[in-house]
Coordinates of C-alpha atoms (C1' of nucleotides) in Angstrom, one line a residue:
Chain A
X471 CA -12.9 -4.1 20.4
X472 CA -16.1 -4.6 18.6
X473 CA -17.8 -2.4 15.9
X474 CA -16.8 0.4 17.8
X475 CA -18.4 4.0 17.8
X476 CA -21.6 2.3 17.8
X477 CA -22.7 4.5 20.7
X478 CA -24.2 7.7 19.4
X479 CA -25.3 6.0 16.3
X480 CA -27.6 3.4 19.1
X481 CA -28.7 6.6 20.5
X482 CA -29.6 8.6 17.6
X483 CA -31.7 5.3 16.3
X484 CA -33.3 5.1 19.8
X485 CA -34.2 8.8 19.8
X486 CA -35.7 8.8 16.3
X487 CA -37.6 5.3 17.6
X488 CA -39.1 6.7 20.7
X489 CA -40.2 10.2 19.1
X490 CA -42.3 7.8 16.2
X491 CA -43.5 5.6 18.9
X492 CA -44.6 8.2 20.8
X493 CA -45.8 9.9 17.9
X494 CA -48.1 7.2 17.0
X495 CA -48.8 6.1 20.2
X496 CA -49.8 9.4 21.1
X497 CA -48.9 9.4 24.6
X498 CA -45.3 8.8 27.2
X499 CA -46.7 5.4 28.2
X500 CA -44.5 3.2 25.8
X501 CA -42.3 0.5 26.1
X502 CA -39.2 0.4 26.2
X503 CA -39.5 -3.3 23.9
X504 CA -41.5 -1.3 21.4
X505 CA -39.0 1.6 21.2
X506 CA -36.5 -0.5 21.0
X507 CA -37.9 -2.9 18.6
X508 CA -38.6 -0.1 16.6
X509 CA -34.7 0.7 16.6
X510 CA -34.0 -3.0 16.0
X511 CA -32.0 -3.4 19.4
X512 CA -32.7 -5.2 22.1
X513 CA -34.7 -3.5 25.0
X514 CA -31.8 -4.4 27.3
X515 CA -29.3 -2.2 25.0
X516 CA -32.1 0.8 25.5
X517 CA -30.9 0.5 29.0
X518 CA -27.3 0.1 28.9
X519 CA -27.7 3.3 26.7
X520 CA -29.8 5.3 28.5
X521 CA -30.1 4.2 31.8
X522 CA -33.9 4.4 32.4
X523 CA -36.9 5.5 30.3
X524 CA -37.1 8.3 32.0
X525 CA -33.5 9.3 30.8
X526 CA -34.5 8.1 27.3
X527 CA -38.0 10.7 27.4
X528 CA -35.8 13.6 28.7
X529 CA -33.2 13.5 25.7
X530 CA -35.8 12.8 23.4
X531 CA -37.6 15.9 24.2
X532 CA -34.0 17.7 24.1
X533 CA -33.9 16.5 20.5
X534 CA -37.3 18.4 19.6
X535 CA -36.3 21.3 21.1
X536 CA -33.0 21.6 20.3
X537 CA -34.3 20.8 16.6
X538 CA -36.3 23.7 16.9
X539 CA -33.9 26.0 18.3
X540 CA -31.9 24.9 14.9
X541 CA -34.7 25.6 12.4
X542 CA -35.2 29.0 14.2
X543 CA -31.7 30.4 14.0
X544 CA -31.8 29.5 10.1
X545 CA -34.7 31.4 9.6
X546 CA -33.8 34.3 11.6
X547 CA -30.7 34.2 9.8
X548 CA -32.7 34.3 6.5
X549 CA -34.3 37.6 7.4
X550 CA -33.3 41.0 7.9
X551 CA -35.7 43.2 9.1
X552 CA -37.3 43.5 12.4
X553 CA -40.8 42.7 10.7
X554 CA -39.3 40.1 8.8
X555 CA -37.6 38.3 11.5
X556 CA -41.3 38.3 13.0
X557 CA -43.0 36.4 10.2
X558 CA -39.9 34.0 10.0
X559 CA -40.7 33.2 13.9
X560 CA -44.1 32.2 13.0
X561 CA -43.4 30.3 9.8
X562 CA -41.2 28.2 11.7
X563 CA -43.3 27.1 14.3
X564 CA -45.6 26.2 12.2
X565 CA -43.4 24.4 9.7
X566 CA -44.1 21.3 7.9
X567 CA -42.1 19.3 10.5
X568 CA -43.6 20.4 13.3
X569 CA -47.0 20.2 12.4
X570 CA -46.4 16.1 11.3
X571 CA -49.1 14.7 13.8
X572 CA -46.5 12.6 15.8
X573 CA -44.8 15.9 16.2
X574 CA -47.5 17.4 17.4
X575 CA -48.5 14.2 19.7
X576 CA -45.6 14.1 21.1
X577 CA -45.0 18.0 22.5
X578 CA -48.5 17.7 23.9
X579 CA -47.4 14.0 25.6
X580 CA -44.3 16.3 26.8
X581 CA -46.6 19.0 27.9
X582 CA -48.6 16.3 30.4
X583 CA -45.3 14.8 31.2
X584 CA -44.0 18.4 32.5
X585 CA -46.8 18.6 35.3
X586 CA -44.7 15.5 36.9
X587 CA -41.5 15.4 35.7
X588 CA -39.9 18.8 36.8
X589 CA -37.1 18.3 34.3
X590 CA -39.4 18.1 31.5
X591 CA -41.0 21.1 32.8
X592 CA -37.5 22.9 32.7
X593 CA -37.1 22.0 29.0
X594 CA -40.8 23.2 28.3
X595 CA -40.3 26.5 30.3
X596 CA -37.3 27.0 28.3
X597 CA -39.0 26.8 25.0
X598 CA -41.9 29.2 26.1
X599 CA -39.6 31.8 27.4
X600 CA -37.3 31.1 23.7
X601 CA -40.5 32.0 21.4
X602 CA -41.8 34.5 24.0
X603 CA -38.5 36.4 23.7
X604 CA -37.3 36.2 20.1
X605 CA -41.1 37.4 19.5
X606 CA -40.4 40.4 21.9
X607 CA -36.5 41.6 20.7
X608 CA -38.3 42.2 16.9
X609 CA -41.6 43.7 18.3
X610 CA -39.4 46.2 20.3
X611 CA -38.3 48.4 17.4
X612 CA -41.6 48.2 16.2
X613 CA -43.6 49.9 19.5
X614 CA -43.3 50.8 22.8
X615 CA -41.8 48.0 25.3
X616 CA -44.6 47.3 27.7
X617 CA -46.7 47.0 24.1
X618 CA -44.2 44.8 22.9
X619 CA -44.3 42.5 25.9
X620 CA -48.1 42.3 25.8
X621 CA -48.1 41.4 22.0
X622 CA -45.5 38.7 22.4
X623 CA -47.6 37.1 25.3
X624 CA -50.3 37.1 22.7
X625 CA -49.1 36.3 19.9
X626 CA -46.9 33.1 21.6
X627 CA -50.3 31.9 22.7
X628 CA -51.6 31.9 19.9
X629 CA -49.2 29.8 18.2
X630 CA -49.1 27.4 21.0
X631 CA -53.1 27.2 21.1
X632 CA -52.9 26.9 17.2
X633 CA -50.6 24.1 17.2
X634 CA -52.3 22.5 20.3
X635 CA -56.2 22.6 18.4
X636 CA -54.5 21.0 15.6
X637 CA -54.0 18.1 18.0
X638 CA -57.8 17.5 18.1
X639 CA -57.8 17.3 14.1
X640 CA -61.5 18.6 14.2
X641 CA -61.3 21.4 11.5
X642 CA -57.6 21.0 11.0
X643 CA -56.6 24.7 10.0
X644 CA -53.7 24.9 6.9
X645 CA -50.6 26.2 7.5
X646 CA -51.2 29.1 6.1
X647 CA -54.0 30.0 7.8
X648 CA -52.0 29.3 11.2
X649 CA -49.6 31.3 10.0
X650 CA -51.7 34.2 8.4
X651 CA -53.9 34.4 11.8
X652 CA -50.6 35.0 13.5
X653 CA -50.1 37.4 11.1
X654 CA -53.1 39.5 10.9
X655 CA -53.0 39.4 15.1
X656 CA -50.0 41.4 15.2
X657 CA -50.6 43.6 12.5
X658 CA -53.7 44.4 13.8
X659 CA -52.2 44.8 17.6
X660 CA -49.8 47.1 16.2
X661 CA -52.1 49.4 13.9
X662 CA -54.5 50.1 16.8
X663 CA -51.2 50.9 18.7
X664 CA -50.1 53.2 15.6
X665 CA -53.7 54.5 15.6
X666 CA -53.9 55.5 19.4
X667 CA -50.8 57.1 19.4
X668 CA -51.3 59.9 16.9
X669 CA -54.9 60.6 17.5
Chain B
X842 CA -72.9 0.4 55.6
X843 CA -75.4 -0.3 52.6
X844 CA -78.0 1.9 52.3
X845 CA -79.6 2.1 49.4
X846 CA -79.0 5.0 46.9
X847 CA -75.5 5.0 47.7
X848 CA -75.2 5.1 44.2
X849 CA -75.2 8.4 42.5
X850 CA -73.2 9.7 45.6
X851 CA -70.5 6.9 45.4
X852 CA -69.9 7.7 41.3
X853 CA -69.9 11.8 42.3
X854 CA -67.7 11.3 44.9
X855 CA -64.9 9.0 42.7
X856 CA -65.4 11.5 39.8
X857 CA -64.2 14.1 41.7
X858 CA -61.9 11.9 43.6
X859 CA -60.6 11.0 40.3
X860 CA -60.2 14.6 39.4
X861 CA -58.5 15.4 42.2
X862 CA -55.7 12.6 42.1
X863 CA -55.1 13.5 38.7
X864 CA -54.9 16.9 39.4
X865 CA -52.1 16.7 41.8
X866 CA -50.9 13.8 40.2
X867 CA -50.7 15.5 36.7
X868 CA -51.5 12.9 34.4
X869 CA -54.6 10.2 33.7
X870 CA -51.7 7.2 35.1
X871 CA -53.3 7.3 38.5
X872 CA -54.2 3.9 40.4
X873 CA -57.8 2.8 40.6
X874 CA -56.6 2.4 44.2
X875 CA -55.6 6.0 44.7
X876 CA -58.7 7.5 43.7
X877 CA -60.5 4.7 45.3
X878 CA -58.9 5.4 48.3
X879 CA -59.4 9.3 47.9
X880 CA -62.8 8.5 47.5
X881 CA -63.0 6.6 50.7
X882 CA -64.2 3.0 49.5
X883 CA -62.3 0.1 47.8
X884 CA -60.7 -0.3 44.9
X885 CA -63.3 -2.9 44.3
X886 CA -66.3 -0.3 44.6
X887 CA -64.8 1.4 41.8
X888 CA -65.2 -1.1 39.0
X889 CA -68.9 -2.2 40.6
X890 CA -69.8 1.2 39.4
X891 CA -67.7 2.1 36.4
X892 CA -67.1 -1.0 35.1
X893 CA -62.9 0.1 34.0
X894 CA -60.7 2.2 35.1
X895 CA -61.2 3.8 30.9
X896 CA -64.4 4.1 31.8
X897 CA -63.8 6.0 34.8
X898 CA -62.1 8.7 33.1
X899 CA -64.6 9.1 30.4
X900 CA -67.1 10.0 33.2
X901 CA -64.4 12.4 34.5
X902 CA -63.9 13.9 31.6
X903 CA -67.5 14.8 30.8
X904 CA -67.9 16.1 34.3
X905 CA -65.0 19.0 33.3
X906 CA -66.9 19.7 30.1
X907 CA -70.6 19.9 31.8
X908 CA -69.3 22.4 34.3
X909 CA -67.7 24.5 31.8
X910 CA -70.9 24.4 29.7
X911 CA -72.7 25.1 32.9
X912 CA -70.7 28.1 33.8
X913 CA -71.0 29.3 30.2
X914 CA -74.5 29.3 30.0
X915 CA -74.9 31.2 33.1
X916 CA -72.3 33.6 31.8
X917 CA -74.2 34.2 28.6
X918 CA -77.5 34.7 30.9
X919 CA -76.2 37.4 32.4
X920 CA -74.9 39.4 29.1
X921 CA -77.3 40.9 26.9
X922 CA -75.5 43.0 24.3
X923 CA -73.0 40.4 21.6
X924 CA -69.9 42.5 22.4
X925 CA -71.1 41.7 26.2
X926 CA -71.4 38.4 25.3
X927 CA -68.2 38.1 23.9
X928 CA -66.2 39.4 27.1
X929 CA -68.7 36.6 29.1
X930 CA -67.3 33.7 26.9
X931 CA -64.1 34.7 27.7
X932 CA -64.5 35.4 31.3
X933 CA -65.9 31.9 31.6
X934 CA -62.8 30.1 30.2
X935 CA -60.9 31.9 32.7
X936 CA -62.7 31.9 35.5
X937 CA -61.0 30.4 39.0
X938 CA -62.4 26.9 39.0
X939 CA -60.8 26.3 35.3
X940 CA -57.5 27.8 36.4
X941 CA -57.0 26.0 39.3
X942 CA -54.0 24.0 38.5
X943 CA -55.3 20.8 39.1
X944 CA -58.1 21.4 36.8
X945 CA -55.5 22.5 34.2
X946 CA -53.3 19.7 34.9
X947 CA -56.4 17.5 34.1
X948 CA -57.5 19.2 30.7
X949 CA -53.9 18.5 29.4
X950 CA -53.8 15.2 30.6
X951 CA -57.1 14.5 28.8
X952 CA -55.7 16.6 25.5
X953 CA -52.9 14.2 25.6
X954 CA -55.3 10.8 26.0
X955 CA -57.1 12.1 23.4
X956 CA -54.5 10.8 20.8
X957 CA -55.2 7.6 22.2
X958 CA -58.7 7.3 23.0
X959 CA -61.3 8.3 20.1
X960 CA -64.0 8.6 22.5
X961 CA -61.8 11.1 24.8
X962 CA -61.0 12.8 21.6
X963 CA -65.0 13.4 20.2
X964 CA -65.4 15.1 24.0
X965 CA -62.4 17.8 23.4
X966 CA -63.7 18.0 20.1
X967 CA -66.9 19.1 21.3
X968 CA -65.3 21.5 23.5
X969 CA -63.7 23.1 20.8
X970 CA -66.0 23.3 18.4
X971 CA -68.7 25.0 20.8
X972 CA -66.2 27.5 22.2
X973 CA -65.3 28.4 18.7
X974 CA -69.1 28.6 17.6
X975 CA -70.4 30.5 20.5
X976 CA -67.5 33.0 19.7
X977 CA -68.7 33.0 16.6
X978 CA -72.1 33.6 17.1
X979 CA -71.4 37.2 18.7
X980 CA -68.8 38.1 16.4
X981 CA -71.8 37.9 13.5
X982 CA -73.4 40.8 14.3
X983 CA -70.2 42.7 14.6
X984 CA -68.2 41.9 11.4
X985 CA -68.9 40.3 8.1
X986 CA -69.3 36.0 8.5
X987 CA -66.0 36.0 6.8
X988 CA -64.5 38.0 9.2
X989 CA -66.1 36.6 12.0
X990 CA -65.1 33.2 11.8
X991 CA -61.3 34.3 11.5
X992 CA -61.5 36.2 14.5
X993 CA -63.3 33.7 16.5
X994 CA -60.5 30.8 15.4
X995 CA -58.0 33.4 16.8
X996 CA -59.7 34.0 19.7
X997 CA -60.5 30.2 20.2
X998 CA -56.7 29.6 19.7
X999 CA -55.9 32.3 21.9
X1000 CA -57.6 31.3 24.4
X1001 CA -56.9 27.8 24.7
X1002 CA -53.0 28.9 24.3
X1003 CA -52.9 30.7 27.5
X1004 CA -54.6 28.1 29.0
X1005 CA -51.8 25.5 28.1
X1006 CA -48.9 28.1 28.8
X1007 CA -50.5 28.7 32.0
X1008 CA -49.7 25.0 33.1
X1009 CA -45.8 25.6 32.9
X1010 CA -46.4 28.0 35.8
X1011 CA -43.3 29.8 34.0
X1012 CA -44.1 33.9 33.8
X1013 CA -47.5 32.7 34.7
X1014 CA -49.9 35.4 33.7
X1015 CA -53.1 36.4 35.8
X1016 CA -56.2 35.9 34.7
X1017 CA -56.8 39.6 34.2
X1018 CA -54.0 39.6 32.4
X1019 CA -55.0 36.9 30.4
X1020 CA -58.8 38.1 29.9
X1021 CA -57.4 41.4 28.8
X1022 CA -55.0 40.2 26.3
X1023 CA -57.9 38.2 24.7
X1024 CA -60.3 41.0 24.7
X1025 CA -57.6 43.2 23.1
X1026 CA -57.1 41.4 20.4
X1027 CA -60.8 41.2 19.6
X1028 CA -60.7 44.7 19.9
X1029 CA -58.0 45.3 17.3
X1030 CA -58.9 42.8 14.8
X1031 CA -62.2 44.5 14.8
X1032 CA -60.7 48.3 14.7
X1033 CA -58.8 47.1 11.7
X1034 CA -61.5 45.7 10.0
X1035 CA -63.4 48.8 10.6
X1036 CA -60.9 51.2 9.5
X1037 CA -60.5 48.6 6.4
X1038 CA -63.8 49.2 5.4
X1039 CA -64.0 52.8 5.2
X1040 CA -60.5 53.9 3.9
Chain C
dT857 C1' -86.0 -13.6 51.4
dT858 C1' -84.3 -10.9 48.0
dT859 C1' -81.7 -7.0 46.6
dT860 C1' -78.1 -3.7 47.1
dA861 C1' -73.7 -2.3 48.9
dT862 C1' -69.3 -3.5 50.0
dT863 C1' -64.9 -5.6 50.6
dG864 C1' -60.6 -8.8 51.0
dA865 C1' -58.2 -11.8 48.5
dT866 C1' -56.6 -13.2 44.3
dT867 C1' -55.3 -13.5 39.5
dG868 C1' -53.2 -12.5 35.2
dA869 C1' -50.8 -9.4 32.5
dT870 C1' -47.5 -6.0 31.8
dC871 C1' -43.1 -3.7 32.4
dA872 C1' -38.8 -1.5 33.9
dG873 C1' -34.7 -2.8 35.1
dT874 C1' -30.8 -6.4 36.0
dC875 C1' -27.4 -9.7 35.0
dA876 C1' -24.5 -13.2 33.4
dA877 C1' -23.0 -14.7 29.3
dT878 C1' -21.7 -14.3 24.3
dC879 C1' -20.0 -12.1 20.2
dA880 C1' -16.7 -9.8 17.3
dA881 C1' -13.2 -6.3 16.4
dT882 C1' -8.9 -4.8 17.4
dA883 C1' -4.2 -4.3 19.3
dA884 C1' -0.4 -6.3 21.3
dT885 C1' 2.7 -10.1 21.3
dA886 C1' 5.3 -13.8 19.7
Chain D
dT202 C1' 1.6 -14.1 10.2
dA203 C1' -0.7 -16.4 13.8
dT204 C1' -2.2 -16.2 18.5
dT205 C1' -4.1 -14.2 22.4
dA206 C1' -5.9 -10.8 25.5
dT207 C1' -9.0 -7.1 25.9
dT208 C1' -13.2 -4.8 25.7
dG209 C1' -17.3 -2.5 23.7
dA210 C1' -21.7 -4.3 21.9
dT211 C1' -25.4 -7.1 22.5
dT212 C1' -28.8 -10.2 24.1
dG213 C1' -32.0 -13.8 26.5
dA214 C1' -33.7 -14.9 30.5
dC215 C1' -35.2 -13.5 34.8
dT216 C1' -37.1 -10.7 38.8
dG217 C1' -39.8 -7.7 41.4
dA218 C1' -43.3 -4.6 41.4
dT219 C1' -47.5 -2.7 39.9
dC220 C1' -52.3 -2.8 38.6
dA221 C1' -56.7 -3.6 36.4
dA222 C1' -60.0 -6.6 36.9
dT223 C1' -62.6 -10.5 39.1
dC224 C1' -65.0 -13.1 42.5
dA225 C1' -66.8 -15.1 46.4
dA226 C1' -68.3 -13.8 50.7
dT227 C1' -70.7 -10.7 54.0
dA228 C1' -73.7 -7.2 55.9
dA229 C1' -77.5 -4.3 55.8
dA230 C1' -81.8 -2.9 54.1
dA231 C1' -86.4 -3.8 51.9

DNA sequence: TTTTATTGATTGATCAGTCAATCAATAATA
DNA sequence: TATTATTGATTGACTGATCAATCAATAAAA
């Protein structure tokens, strides 16, 4: 055989090229000769690997998520109160790596994408539904469930229309101020909660 | 066929032609041709009166953010106290016309052009900045500036958030729902900045 | 006649995807 | 050890399709 096992390390190269092409591209409609020049293959080798482009966009979007999923269980696994677990939610999304600008470029490219593809849209569903319920198991000990439910709506939007307004890079917010807004929003939804309930 | 003054009715109707097939389309890679055709003239018409396809889409583009403006003027007409203006501004950005899903579709197809095209980027820009200052402009007499501005990123962000998570069409959320959970947390973040202030 | 509206036909560029052919590492064989 | 068969890895060249954009020609109004 040749240099075998050259598979997954072609794939991993292609992955990494498409996310920074995309990334400073700023949009899905690359090449496949530009991702894979960028991965110093041959476009044809794109193919043999992944098929189609298509196939090439859906696992790169896999590898965002599933990066995420992986940042999220070490930081939930850092904390140990319900509150805490909160806060480490929000720091994550908002961490460093997922704010880089061809991060950012490329989950809104993905977010387009989903209104065609419906297998992109079943990867983006899954990631609302992920922050949207890992925000609601924490808020639960903290106040009544159908409070909960409403807070995580909120406060999930907020991250994602945080994140997404940083795309525009008009008054680019800090990542601490991201994160602190988050913040005060839900210690705010739950005082006036606290506040109602003993009055 | 030529009458004169076709003009103005030939570029309203391929605006909104254009609006349409990228609404159902779900992404600015529609065909001159499509929306020519939707528009009931030739492909050819098209670039006599827009000169690109680029072009095209800029025009499109400012027709979404006239209408909102529009609308939000109107709104604010009819509101006369800030707090009433507040709930206004956020009726607006929810109102049926801006969550039809083909409008949505075509706002996060533009977000994601915007990478990629300065010009599309200074119009969402503009967009964000005057739904963050008219927020902020009621929010003044309300709470301190300092305050204010806080609040009216987080409402800006929240806003914009359900907007985007409203284009999955996962758990999609009414727009009562969604109006309430924005005027809720304007609500709070006030009440806690009241209670804050006299403790 | 001059101007405006309109189109069919065409061009040139861009790309995704295919394919036949080559390269090189290994394992089996002699 | 030397030879050979096997096969994954890799590419250059090509194809077919798609599109934006152009243009010359025509038809109707002014």
């Amino acid at each position: 055989m040749p240099k075998v096992g050259m598979e997954p390390l072609r794939r991993k190269a292609l992955v990494d090229a498409a996310l920074r092409v995309i990334g400073d591209h700023g949009s899905l409609s690359v090449t496949m000769s530009e991702i894979a020049r960028q991965a110093g293959v041959s476009p044809a080798l794109a193919h043999h690997y992944f098929g189609s482009k298509d196939q090439l966009l859906i696992e790169t979007i896999r590898f965002l998520l599933r990066r995420l999923r992986d940042d999220t269980v070490t930081a939930l696994r850092a904390a140990d109160t319900p509150r805490a677990r909160l806060s480490a939610l929000i720091r994550v999304n908002f961490q460093a790596d997922q704010f880089a600008p061809a991060t950012i470029a490329a989950w809104l490219a993905f977010y387009a994408e989903a209104q065609r593809s419906e297998e992109t849209r079943r990867f983006l569903v899954i990631y609302a539904r992920r922050l949207r319920s890992n925000l609601l198991a924490d808020l639960k000990p903290l106040c009544p469930t159908d409070a909960a439910e409403r807070i995580a709506e909120g406060a999930a939007a907020m991250i994602d229309g945080l994140y997404i307004r940083q795309s525009l890079r008009s008054a680019p917010i800090s990542i601490e101020a991201s994160i602190s807004l988050t913040e005060d929003y839900i210690n705010s939804a739950l005082a006036a909660l606290a506040k109602g309930q003993t009055p």
